[in-house]
Amino acid sequence: MNILCIGGGPAGLYFALLMKKQNPAHQITVVERNRPYDTFGWGVVFSDQTLGNLVKADEETARSILQAFNHWDDIDTHFKGQVVTSGGHGFCGIGRKRLLNILQERCESLGVKLVFETDVIDDQTLAAQYNADLVIASDGLNSRVRTRYEATYQPDVDTRKCRFVWLGTKKLFSAFTFAFEETEFGWFQAHAYQYDGDTATFIVETPEEVWLKAGIDKMSQEEAIQFCERIFAKYLDGNALMANAAHLRGSVNWIKFPRIICKNWVHWNTIVDKQVPVVLMGDAAHTAHFSIGSGTKLALEDAIELTNSFAQLGHEGMAAVLAHYQLRRSIEVLKIQSAARNSMEWFENVARYTALEAPQFAYSMLTRSQRLSHENLRVRDASYVRSFERWIAEQAFSKAGLPIPPAAQTIPPMLTPYKLRDVVLKNRIVVSPMAQYSAVDGVAGDYHLVHLGSRAMGGAGLVFAEMTCVSADARITPACPGLYTEEQTIAWKRIVDFVHSNTDAKIAMQLGHAGAKGSTKVGWEGIDHPLNSDNWPLISASEQQYLPSVSQLARAATRADMDRVINDFVKATKATSHAGFDWLELHCAHGYLLSSFISPLTNQRQDEYGGTLENRCRFPLEVFSAIRAVWPESKPISVRISAHDWVEGGITPDDAVEIAKLFKAAGADLIDCSSGQVSKAEKPIFGRMFQTPFSDRIRNEAQIPTMAVGSIFEADHANSIIASGRADLCAVARPHLADPAWTLHEAAKLGVTEIGWPKQYLAGKFQLERNLERERQIAVASSGLTPQQIAAKLLEG
């Protein structure tokens, strides 16, 4: 073939040399606009895994690259005057110019033609000039080729929130260094790493609003560099920061990162009577944020994959080769971009995490992409993880008012205690409320005793009853449990007493009202479909049908309806207390009645309960205030919300933070962060821990405890979430259906056979509980005495 590569960056050069090596008969030309052996930029980073891929692809090139690399294992995180070091990460740095020089030299040695100082204006004219059979568009971030054929490639370009600048310094860093500094304008962060014997890359990044407040947009390049030197002086040890883009004036070298992904990677042109494909590669096809150092990695691996596709499928023709290339690479790129997006968003929102203490802040930073989990870190640096687990355990036991275990005791984060108001959970694992459709006339029976009792015995710290309805017409189905009759209260008390008598788990009640999603068949007979007969009337925030043309029509709730509902919730709350539950949750999610008021998709009211978010939350907050007033002060109330409706025009994660703040102000103790099920038009994006980012935002922006839920199915997930401060509790649903002892079994996999508190501390825990109970009894018996007399009796013991 005649192959033309437009752009002499890593993608174009590496593909050219690999294809020339594969078949020396190929005539390959790389056209580059810059001068020979000239480039802009500082160092690039590869992981040890990427280096392994390069060795397999072309050992000679890889050997030259390896000889030029600066290798390190440690990451240093500097925050609030502390340094946290984590090892075993295995990264290499090399100067971008040196890397390109190596690739250029290798291309020349193989016979690839390199054409420099040629700015390609018309790719079709150039393709005709070289009689190209294949054109590689490796012309970078601002690809002219991608722009010219954007109707085919369909690029999605998302310009992000931070401004950043690539600088260099002669200060040498022994570890990959992240430094965070607060200024009068806001937070700045530096990403620094050594890439050769005497130079390091030093990237400075900050949100655009901070950048503008600091006035960097009005500074010259020299003034901006001096500004950065002052901020990060203690890390530079008197060394200057350097720019290598002298041709740029003012603040132009401070850019915003564009996240780019293309739907299609191949465009076909007719050039001199033949079909010639134009194939995107490297930054022209996709970008990955520099905070995970994968841009160059992706470019080189694009080249490897396309070369391999020719080797495997070349006999089937060009179309088959390119289809295979796009399929394989688009999947891999999506994985990297997903991790890069998580990492990028963490750095865009550093201020969100600055209330964390340095050890947890550093852990949060290390696990920001969700590619690196708790057990991944343990493999890389067991001593770091052991030390951090110790720190987490000390914090947790101290806050719970329990003796801190001995230093030798290893306690994974998910198995540390948690205290909210006066309720202490033995660990952070929660059995989610899961509808079982097994009640008779709203009464929880033997099924519920076994279902909830077995899971309480299975090791979880807190077990939730399914959503229990506050009136007969509040039920989802006729088989849903309730708390509106004395018989129902007695049935629930039997279950609560069993849990308390036979386990050290706590048990929670979730109260709700189905609203427009009520009067339906049980799940296995037709989920969300109305009953064939004996339907009851439904109410919602506004008139609606949950399933258009299928569901029963719900009418808009009147003031009288709302007063009745509040009264029903108050009665059910009192019954919950009488039954002995430790914890109460108000269900304001998933399109049920209270959720229907919150979401603009289901609330079109024109009165004081519609319109703004504050107005839409007014009725759910009235309900909350009413139940808080009658629920014991010593026990917590959590609120489940849909943090994302997954529908345009619905609730967004930004809204969810504000909703959480409103409930926090009303006295809520914790937000249970779910999403969706408000509209059948939803388009959720599923994946492991897919709802945890909502919990992360709410916990760290609204500053209220949270519970994460949704595709949490391994101890590694829960440990990572709790340790990083993304949630305080982890609710696990389906795994607990399959395995009531999920918590015990996951703990055993970690080598922990006594979950919750270590055995030697159980005696102290039970003694503490006995003391509290004795104090309560004395206080009741001595109610006619003065406080001084009661104190004297307590001392007498």
Tab-separated table of N, CA and C in Angstrom, residues 61-152:
chain	number	residue	atom	x	y	z
A	61	THR	N	12.349	-0.357	19.278
A	61	THR	CA	11.870	0.970	19.676
A	61	THR	C	11.676	1.035	21.189
A	62	ALA	N	11.069	-0.009	21.744
A	62	ALA	CA	10.805	-0.039	23.181
A	62	ALA	C	12.104	0.032	23.971
A	63	ARG	N	13.156	-0.641	23.481
A	63	ARG	CA	14.440	-0.613	24.183
A	63	ARG	C	15.010	0.801	24.221
A	64	SER	N	14.901	1.512	23.098
A	64	SER	CA	15.396	2.894	23.058
A	64	SER	C	14.609	3.780	24.008
A	65	ILE	N	13.281	3.569	24.049
A	65	ILE	CA	12.435	4.359	24.944
A	65	ILE	C	12.764	4.053	26.398
A	66	LEU	N	12.924	2.768	26.710
A	66	LEU	CA	13.201	2.369	28.093
A	66	LEU	C	14.507	2.966	28.596
A	67	GLN	N	15.498	3.042	27.724
A	67	GLN	CA	16.791	3.593	28.122
A	67	GLN	C	16.699	5.088	28.436
A	68	ALA	N	15.680	5.759	27.878
A	68	ALA	CA	15.537	7.205	28.084
A	68	ALA	C	14.559	7.543	29.200
A	69	PHE	N	13.945	6.530	29.789
A	69	PHE	CA	12.899	6.773	30.784
A	69	PHE	C	13.465	7.078	32.170
A	70	ASN	N	12.734	7.914	32.911
A	70	ASN	CA	12.926	8.060	34.349
A	70	ASN	C	11.791	7.296	35.028
A	71	HIS	N	12.128	6.316	35.860
A	71	HIS	CA	11.123	5.429	36.444
A	71	HIS	C	10.912	5.753	37.919
A	72	TRP	N	9.658	5.657	38.366
A	72	TRP	CA	9.370	5.828	39.794
A	72	TRP	C	8.177	4.975	40.178
A	73	ASP	N	8.071	4.687	41.477
A	73	ASP	CA	6.981	3.879	42.019
A	73	ASP	C	6.062	4.670	42.941
A	74	ASP	N	6.577	5.746	43.525
A	74	ASP	CA	5.828	6.453	44.565
A	74	ASP	C	4.995	7.605	44.009
A	75	ILE	N	3.884	7.851	44.689
A	75	ILE	CA	3.083	9.067	44.482
A	75	ILE	C	3.068	9.820	45.804
A	76	ASP	N	3.478	11.085	45.770
A	76	ASP	CA	3.423	11.960	46.944
A	76	ASP	C	2.256	12.928	46.787
A	77	THR	N	1.399	12.979	47.798
A	77	THR	CA	0.283	13.925	47.810
A	77	THR	C	0.529	14.941	48.924
A	78	HIS	N	0.672	16.205	48.541
A	78	HIS	CA	0.914	17.293	49.504
A	78	HIS	C	-0.404	18.038	49.720
A	79	PHE	N	-0.843	18.069	50.982
A	79	PHE	CA	-2.129	18.710	51.288
A	79	PHE	C	-2.123	19.198	52.727
A	80	LYS	N	-2.429	20.471	52.904
A	80	LYS	CA	-2.520	21.088	54.236
A	80	LYS	C	-1.283	20.819	55.085
A	81	GLY	N	-0.109	20.944	54.466
A	81	GLY	CA	1.133	20.816	55.206
A	81	GLY	C	1.573	19.391	55.476
A	82	GLN	N	0.827	18.389	54.981
A	82	GLN	CA	1.201	16.988	55.165
A	82	GLN	C	1.553	16.355	53.828
A	83	VAL	N	2.388	15.323	53.880
A	83	VAL	CA	2.740	14.553	52.691
A	83	VAL	C	2.322	13.109	52.922
A	84	VAL	N	1.513	12.573	52.029
A	84	VAL	CA	1.099	11.173	52.086
A	84	VAL	C	1.737	10.456	50.907
A	85	THR	N	2.485	9.393	51.186
A	85	THR	CA	3.199	8.667	50.136
A	85	THR	C	2.605	7.277	49.953
A	86	SER	N	2.336	6.941	48.715
A	86	SER	CA	1.838	5.614	48.352
A	86	SER	C	2.759	5.051	47.271
A	87	GLY	N	3.168	3.785	47.406
A	87	GLY	CA	4.132	3.213	46.477
A	87	GLY	C	3.562	2.151	45.563
A	88	GLY	N	4.446	1.604	44.730
A	88	GLY	CA	4.095	0.476	43.874
A	88	GLY	C	3.349	0.811	42.611
A	89	HIS	N	3.378	2.083	42.187
A	89	HIS	CA	2.532	2.484	41.058
A	89	HIS	C	3.177	2.233	39.689
A	90	GLY	N	4.490	2.172	39.624
A	90	GLY	CA	5.156	1.767	38.405
A	90	GLY	C	4.908	2.646	37.200
A	91	PHE	N	5.458	3.872	37.204
A	91	PHE	CA	5.308	4.796	36.085
A	91	PHE	C	6.672	5.185	35.536
A	92	CYS	N	6.653	5.606	34.275
A	92	CYS	CA	7.864	6.084	33.624
A	92	CYS	C	7.583	7.419	32.960
A	93	GLY	N	8.565	8.308	32.992
A	93	GLY	CA	8.448	9.589	32.328
A	93	GLY	C	9.535	9.748	31.278
A	94	ILE	N	9.175	10.331	30.157
A	94	ILE	CA	10.137	10.597	29.095
A	94	ILE	C	9.772	11.938	28.466
A	95	GLY	N	10.764	12.689	28.065
A	95	GLY	CA	10.495	13.955	27.399
A	95	GLY	C	9.764	13.723	26.087
A	96	ARG	N	8.760	14.547	25.815
A	96	ARG	CA	8.017	14.379	24.564
A	96	ARG	C	8.958	14.526	23.362
A	97	LYS	N	9.850	15.478	23.435
A	97	LYS	CA	10.788	15.674	22.321
A	97	LYS	C	11.659	14.441	22.132
A	98	ARG	N	12.155	13.872	23.242
A	98	ARG	CA	12.998	12.671	23.133
A	98	ARG	C	12.217	11.506	22.561
A	99	LEU	N	10.961	11.344	22.984
A	99	LEU	CA	10.130	10.259	22.460
A	99	LEU	C	9.954	10.396	20.949
A	100	LEU	N	9.630	11.612	20.497
A	100	LEU	CA	9.434	11.813	19.059
A	100	LEU	C	10.735	11.587	18.294
A	101	ASN	N	11.837	12.013	18.892
A	101	ASN	CA	13.126	11.791	18.233
A	101	ASN	C	13.392	10.300	18.032
A	102	ILE	N	13.105	9.508	19.053
A	102	ILE	CA	13.299	8.055	18.955
A	102	ILE	C	12.429	7.478	17.847
A	103	LEU	N	11.156	7.895	17.814
A	103	LEU	CA	10.249	7.380	16.788
A	103	LEU	C	10.675	7.842	15.395
A	104	GLN	N	11.129	9.091	15.282
A	104	GLN	CA	11.595	9.600	13.988
A	104	GLN	C	12.813	8.817	13.499
A	105	GLU	N	13.761	8.593	14.398
A	105	GLU	CA	14.975	7.846	14.029
A	105	GLU	C	14.629	6.422	13.593
A	106	ARG	N	13.707	5.799	14.312
A	106	ARG	CA	13.307	4.423	13.969
A	106	ARG	C	12.601	4.399	12.609
A	107	CYS	N	11.750	5.386	12.347
A	107	CYS	CA	11.082	5.465	11.049
A	107	CYS	C	12.116	5.589	9.916
A	108	GLU	N	13.056	6.476	10.100
A	108	GLU	CA	14.069	6.688	9.067
A	108	GLU	C	14.895	5.433	8.829
A	109	SER	N	15.219	4.716	9.895
A	109	SER	CA	16.026	3.499	9.751
A	109	SER	C	15.275	2.406	8.991
A	110	LEU	N	13.942	2.433	9.063
A	110	LEU	CA	13.124	1.433	8.371
A	110	LEU	C	12.746	1.867	6.954
A	111	GLY	N	13.014	3.127	6.616
A	111	GLY	CA	12.698	3.584	5.269
A	111	GLY	C	11.392	4.353	5.139
A	112	VAL	N	10.835	4.793	6.259
A	112	VAL	CA	9.647	5.652	6.204
A	112	VAL	C	10.080	7.054	5.785
A	113	LYS	N	9.340	7.671	4.871
A	113	LYS	CA	9.662	9.021	4.411
A	113	LYS	C	9.041	10.044	5.367
A	114	LEU	N	9.861	10.929	5.919
A	114	LEU	CA	9.386	11.971	6.809
A	114	LEU	C	9.459	13.316	6.095
A	115	VAL	N	8.343	14.005	6.022
A	115	VAL	CA	8.265	15.314	5.363
A	115	VAL	C	7.901	16.346	6.427
A	116	PHE	N	8.800	17.307	6.658
A	116	PHE	CA	8.584	18.292	7.713
A	116	PHE	C	8.206	19.658	7.129
A	117	GLU	N	7.814	20.561	8.016
A	117	GLU	CA	7.485	21.948	7.666
A	117	GLU	C	6.471	22.027	6.525
A	118	THR	N	5.482	21.124	6.599
A	118	THR	CA	4.414	21.104	5.590
A	118	THR	C	3.075	21.125	6.309
A	119	ASP	N	2.391	22.235	6.220
A	119	ASP	CA	1.082	22.389	6.871
A	119	ASP	C	0.013	21.912	5.899
A	120	VAL	N	-0.668	20.842	6.238
A	120	VAL	CA	-1.633	20.230	5.322
A	120	VAL	C	-2.947	20.995	5.383
A	121	ILE	N	-3.256	21.672	4.288
A	121	ILE	CA	-4.499	22.420	4.174
A	121	ILE	C	-5.577	21.551	3.533
A	122	ASP	N	-5.185	20.755	2.530
A	122	ASP	CA	-6.144	19.943	1.774
A	122	ASP	C	-5.650	18.497	1.766
A	123	ASP	N	-6.246	17.661	2.596
A	123	ASP	CA	-5.809	16.263	2.682
A	123	ASP	C	-6.063	15.494	1.392
A	124	GLN	N	-7.109	15.852	0.647
A	124	GLN	CA	-7.421	15.123	-0.587
A	124	GLN	C	-6.361	15.377	-1.658
A	125	THR	N	-5.920	16.627	-1.759
A	125	THR	CA	-4.862	16.953	-2.724
A	125	THR	C	-3.584	16.203	-2.368
A	126	LEU	N	-3.249	16.156	-1.071
A	126	LEU	CA	-2.044	15.462	-0.641
A	126	LEU	C	-2.173	13.958	-0.889
A	127	ALA	N	-3.363	13.403	-0.627
A	127	ALA	CA	-3.582	11.971	-0.866
A	127	ALA	C	-3.402	11.636	-2.342
A	128	ALA	N	-3.878	12.528	-3.208
A	128	ALA	CA	-3.699	12.309	-4.654
A	128	ALA	C	-2.226	12.403	-5.032
A	129	GLN	N	-1.524	13.350	-4.429
A	129	GLN	CA	-0.098	13.536	-4.723
A	129	GLN	C	0.709	12.284	-4.413
A	130	TYR	N	0.367	11.604	-3.298
A	130	TYR	CA	1.113	10.417	-2.896
A	130	TYR	C	0.424	9.121	-3.326
A	131	ASN	N	-0.639	9.256	-4.142
A	131	ASN	CA	-1.380	8.083	-4.623
A	131	ASN	C	-1.751	7.167	-3.453
A	132	ALA	N	-2.263	7.765	-2.391
A	132	ALA	CA	-2.501	7.042	-1.146
A	132	ALA	C	-3.620	6.014	-1.275
A	133	ASP	N	-3.377	4.845	-0.700
A	133	ASP	CA	-4.424	3.829	-0.528
A	133	ASP	C	-5.067	3.934	0.842
A	134	LEU	N	-4.344	4.566	1.767
A	134	LEU	CA	-4.806	4.715	3.147
A	134	LEU	C	-4.253	6.027	3.688
A	135	VAL	N	-5.141	6.827	4.293
A	135	VAL	CA	-4.724	8.082	4.924
A	135	VAL	C	-4.985	7.970	6.423
A	136	ILE	N	-3.960	8.233	7.212
A	136	ILE	CA	-4.102	8.264	8.670
A	136	ILE	C	-4.163	9.724	9.105
A	137	ALA	N	-5.281	10.103	9.727
A	137	ALA	CA	-5.435	11.469	10.247
A	137	ALA	C	-4.974	11.467	11.699
A	138	SER	N	-3.689	11.732	11.878
A	138	SER	CA	-3.111	11.789	13.225
A	138	SER	C	-2.656	13.219	13.501
A	139	ASP	N	-3.521	14.159	13.098
A	139	ASP	CA	-3.148	15.578	13.167
A	139	ASP	C	-3.601	16.265	14.452
A	140	GLY	N	-3.774	15.482	15.501
A	140	GLY	CA	-3.875	16.034	16.840
A	140	GLY	C	-5.227	16.551	17.277
A	141	LEU	N	-5.161	17.195	18.439
A	141	LEU	CA	-6.344	17.694	19.147
A	141	LEU	C	-7.236	18.565	18.272
A	142	ASN	N	-6.625	19.472	17.530
A	142	ASN	CA	-7.377	20.412	16.689
A	142	ASN	C	-7.400	19.956	15.233
A	143	SER	N	-7.608	18.677	15.037
A	143	SER	CA	-7.527	18.040	13.727
A	143	SER	C	-8.367	18.746	12.655
A	144	ARG	N	-7.692	19.197	11.590
A	144	ARG	CA	-8.414	19.770	10.454
A	144	ARG	C	-9.195	18.696	9.715
A	145	VAL	N	-8.598	17.503	9.649
A	145	VAL	CA	-9.269	16.419	8.939
A	145	VAL	C	-10.573	16.061	9.637
A	146	ARG	N	-10.539	15.941	10.974
A	146	ARG	CA	-11.767	15.626	11.719
A	146	ARG	C	-12.819	16.702	11.504
A	147	THR	N	-12.400	17.952	11.503
A	147	THR	CA	-13.336	19.061	11.286
A	147	THR	C	-13.930	19.015	9.880
A	148	ARG	N	-13.102	18.716	8.883
A	148	ARG	CA	-13.583	18.700	7.503
A	148	ARG	C	-14.662	17.643	7.295
A	149	TYR	N	-14.497	16.481	7.925
A	149	TYR	CA	-15.443	15.371	7.720
A	149	TYR	C	-16.265	15.098	8.981
A	150	GLU	N	-16.575	16.147	9.729
A	150	GLU	CA	-17.268	15.940	11.008
A	150	GLU	C	-18.648	15.333	10.825
A	151	ALA	N	-19.261	15.508	9.668
A	151	ALA	CA	-20.560	14.879	9.425
A	151	ALA	C	-20.435	13.357	9.482
A	152	THR	N	-19.279	12.827	9.075
A	152	THR	CA	-19.042	11.383	9.141
A	152	THR	C	-18.563	10.965	10.524
